Amino acid sequence: MALDSWGKYPQIQNKVFSFDQNKTLPDLLDEQDEWIPFGNGRSYGDSALSANIINTKPRNYFLAFDSHNGLLHVQAGVLLSEILDIFVPKGWFLKISPGTKLITVGGAIASDVHGKNHHVAGCFSECLDTFRLMLPNGEIVTCSKQENTDLFHATCGGMGLTGIILDAKITLKKINSKNIDQTTIKTTNLKETFEAFEKYKDKPYSVAWIDCLAKGKRMGRSLLTVGDFSNDGDLAYQSKKKMNVPFNFPSVALNTWSIKTFNWLYYGKTQKGVSTQKVDFDAFFYPLDAIDNWNRIYGKGGFTQYQFILPKSVSYEGLDEIMTTISHSGKGSFLAVLKLYGPANENYLSFPIEGYSLALDFKIEKGLFELLNRLDQIVLKYQGRIYLAKDVRVSKETFEQGYPNIGKFRALRRKYKMDQTFNSLQSRRVGI
Amino acid sequence: MGYVLIVGAKSDMAKAIARHYAENGYDLYLASRQSQELEAFASDISIRTQQTAKCIELDILDYASHPSFYAALEGKPVGVISAVGYMGKQEDVQSNFAETQKTIDTNYTGIVSLFNIIADDFEQRQSGFIVGISSVAGDRGRKNNYIYGAAKAGFTAYLSGLRNRLHATNVHVLTVKPGFVATKMTEDLDLPEKLTAQPNEVAKDIFNAQQKGKSVIYTKWMWKWIMLIIRNIPEWQFKKMSI
Ligand SMILES: Cc1cc2nc3c(=O)[nH]c(=O)nc-3n(C[C@H](O)[C@H](O)[C@H](O)COP(=O)(O)OP(=O)(O)OC[C@H]3O[C@@H](n4cnc5c(N)ncnc54)[C@H](O)[C@@H]3O)c2cc1C
Ligand SMILES: NC(=O)c1ccc[n+]([C@@H]2O[C@H](COP(=O)([O-])OP(=O)(O)OC[C@H]3O[C@@H](n4cnc5c(N)ncnc54)[C@H](OP(=O)(O)O)[C@@H]3O)[C@@H](O)[C@H]2O)c1
């Protein structure tokens, strides 16, 4: 069995191992020189790829739940979707969730993931009470913001490079409905889009889909959706049957024209100005999860996501320059997502800083990496950074400039000999 | 709906069976050696299904402990399912009597000791179900694992007799004969994919058969026909074969 990441690029040979009990893991770690933990393979690039993989997904027991304070103790392989299946009907939801629920708790910690509420609620580490980590020497340590703080700050966002996260305690939040009262704001250019984000920034959840092929005065036109949980008491929830993309699409299926048509339809079908809807949380948070294997639409050559963030003061200028560069390149992105983020946290490699982030999906094809290299230069010029969870190609130089705490991370890796046990293709490339 | 007692609860098959019964509203007694290792599994079941799952220590070879083990169960089970088994390497099992004995006692004597006690209780209460996981290996002795097979054959015959005895008292006995199942027992063997069941397929088959009151099932189903053929090969021919 060889495991892929979500982008299906690169495809490498790897050996996959799993473990039955925590106490047998140290012996397994001794068997090979180099490892990387693997969750559910929803990272886009090479964060979870290496010659030897420890598959943590089978470790998926729910260990305890305290219904007084919402504290849930789970093994690291539990999927966020499993948590929702069990706890939404009881009136609980994840405090922080990314745009897919098909990730493991271990993966959520390792990427310190964020969701539509980052501007008010921060990253996944904010809902994390403690976790237990197995270090390269087989020792199990408990980490929190109070205990083993260096390991906590390195592991949250540490891309599996500090050890194996075994289990974690996270706090759920109370909800009174499975539904979201959603407002959609249709904007006609980038300036309006930014104004709309500011105007609605008190709403706990917000994200914009942006038409990255629109040029000239329409550049930056978007659909901003904001919302919050309803209060209608409807908790009757059962996860739905999904559609499936049964095979890799031929590589011609996605081109500038099909993307233009899609964008036109998607943007065009939405009512002008401001409209409101009631949708269930799956439709609001996880629209892409409704289609199994949607990554196959990019064909077997795979795809990547380019996600960067720029400090707020220069976001407008920077995005304008980047969007112009993309639209001149003629390379379209099917999915382009813009979001306003809140302040950064103390974790060494967490991605978010206060500002705007744009995420763009691109099919892997000739000329793409040259374009992305050019975009990197613009991102650096504006003191932005790239998100490792999506990345498959960023250079060491570009990466380092974006993350000032990289020195602390490297030093900690050396101190615990993590650099001699845990490495991914990505960590080798960016030298961490 | 009451407790189901699962014996040999650490086996992958038993875990799948436990999950399936809990999902269908049963509480569980999970009996095994070093039962503290099952605590995480038990919590998982309780949180996922809202059913109670209790871990209890049991060594099937410690016959003397069986009466007190059963007596200590508060709230007697509505049914019992045994997944206990042991399959050593044939060379060791045939050449080392300690291994021979362990094979026979784990697959036969031990479970019989426990089932005797439970059968008396169920008979008296005139209700309950007893499920024994035997094996297709008990249908005909083969050179590759005839001591394990013989113990399973004994167990199959025991279950058949028990069913006969308890029929009048409304206690249901189900004999399960798995073919190949992908579990810890077989992880080092190269099994043919089409003939190999996953533990949760076996669990489903067992649950359905038990609920319907069936007597004997093969799982996967095609093993019924495979074993029919194997049982009918004449002995003069069978003795020359390597299967
Ligand atoms: C459709 C889609 C939408 C997404 N939306 C968002 C979003 O809105 N916000 C966001 O932040 N991210 C988002 N992501 C990215 C995704 O949340 C992260 O890549 C996440 O880390 C994937 O988790 P996983 O369980 O699939 O882990 P994998 O992809 O298997 O691994 C990811 C990283 O986690 C490490 N890891 C996994 N398990 C463990 C463990 N037990 N111990 C130590 N390290 C471990 C791996 O080594 C690797 O570095 C999205 C991805 C997809 C496909
Ligand atoms: N896998 C197959 O292909 C297959 C085919 C046909 C039939 N079967 C039968 O199916 C049943 C389940 O097997 P499996 O495949 O899941 O294998 P397994 O994991 O080896 O299960 C056997 C179980 O029996 C338990 N056990 C052994 N000795 C014991 C003792 N002295 N006291 C208490 N428990 C004891 C083991 O407990 P420990 O974990 O403590 O060792 C283990 O949990 C067995 O009866 C087996 O013979 C299996």
Coordinates of C-alpha atoms and ligand atoms in Angstrom, one line a residue, chain A residues 6 36-44 47-48 56 76 98-100 102-104 106-108 110-111 113-115 159-160 163-165 288 294 387 389-390, ligand 1:
Chain A
W6 CA -4.9 15.0 -1.0
I36 CA 6.4 10.6 9.5
P37 CA 3.0 10.2 11.1
F38 CA 0.0 10.2 8.8
G39 CA -3.6 11.1 9.7
N40 CA -6.3 11.1 7.0
G41 CA -4.1 12.4 4.2
R42 CA -6.1 15.7 3.8
S43 CA -3.0 17.8 3.7
Y44 CA -2.5 18.8 0.0
S47 CA 3.6 17.2 4.8
A48 CA 2.7 13.6 5.6
T56 CA -2.4 6.9 13.1
A76 CA -5.4 11.0 17.7
P98 CA -11.3 23.6 9.0
G99 CA -13.2 23.4 5.7
T100 CA -13.2 19.6 5.8
L102 CA -12.5 14.5 7.2
I103 CA -9.3 15.1 9.1
T104 CA -8.0 13.4 12.3
G106 CA -3.8 14.5 15.2
G107 CA -3.8 16.2 11.9
A108 CA -5.7 19.1 13.3
A110 CA -0.1 19.1 13.7
S111 CA -1.3 21.8 11.3
V113 CA -5.8 24.2 11.7
H114 CA -8.2 27.1 11.6
G115 CA -11.7 27.7 10.4
M159 CA 3.6 19.1 11.0
G160 CA 4.3 15.8 12.7
G163 CA 6.7 13.0 17.6
I164 CA 3.5 11.0 17.4
I165 CA 0.5 12.6 19.0
L288 CA -16.7 19.9 -0.6
W294 CA -13.4 15.4 -5.5
Y387 CA 0.7 27.5 4.7
A389 CA -0.5 22.1 5.2
K390 CA -1.2 23.0 1.6
Ligands
LIG1 C1 -11.1 20.3 1.3 C2 -10.1 20.7 2.3 C3 -10.3 21.9 3.1 C4 -9.4 22.3 4.0 N1 -9.7 23.4 4.7 C5 -8.8 23.8 5.7 C6 -9.1 25.0 6.5 O1 -10.1 25.6 6.3 N2 -8.2 25.4 7.4 C7 -7.0 24.6 7.6 O2 -6.3 25.0 8.6 N3 -6.7 23.5 6.9 C8 -7.6 23.1 5.9 N4 -7.3 22.0 5.2 C9 -6.1 21.3 5.5 C10 -6.2 20.2 6.5 O3 -7.1 20.6 7.6 C11 -4.8 19.8 7.1 O4 -3.9 19.5 6.1 C12 -4.9 18.7 8.2 O5 -3.6 18.7 8.9 C13 -5.2 17.4 7.6 O6 -5.3 16.4 8.6 P1 -5.2 14.8 8.3 O7 -5.7 14.1 9.5 O8 -5.8 14.5 7.0 O9 -3.6 14.6 8.3 P2 -2.5 14.3 7.2 O10 -2.8 15.1 6.0 O11 -2.4 12.8 7.1 O12 -1.2 14.9 7.9 C14 -1.1 16.3 8.0 C15 0.1 16.6 9.0 O13 -0.3 16.2 10.3 C16 0.7 15.3 10.8 N5 0.0 14.3 11.7 C17 -1.1 13.6 11.4 N6 -1.5 12.8 12.4 C18 -0.5 13.0 13.4 C19 -0.3 12.5 14.7 N7 -1.1 11.6 15.3 N8 0.8 12.9 15.4 C20 1.7 13.8 14.9 N9 1.5 14.4 13.6 C21 0.4 14.0 12.9 C22 1.3 14.7 9.6 O14 2.7 14.2 9.8 C23 1.3 15.8 8.6 O15 2.4 16.7 8.8 C24 -8.2 21.5 4.3 C25 -8.0 20.4 3.5 C26 -8.9 20.0 2.6 C27 -8.7 18.7 1.8

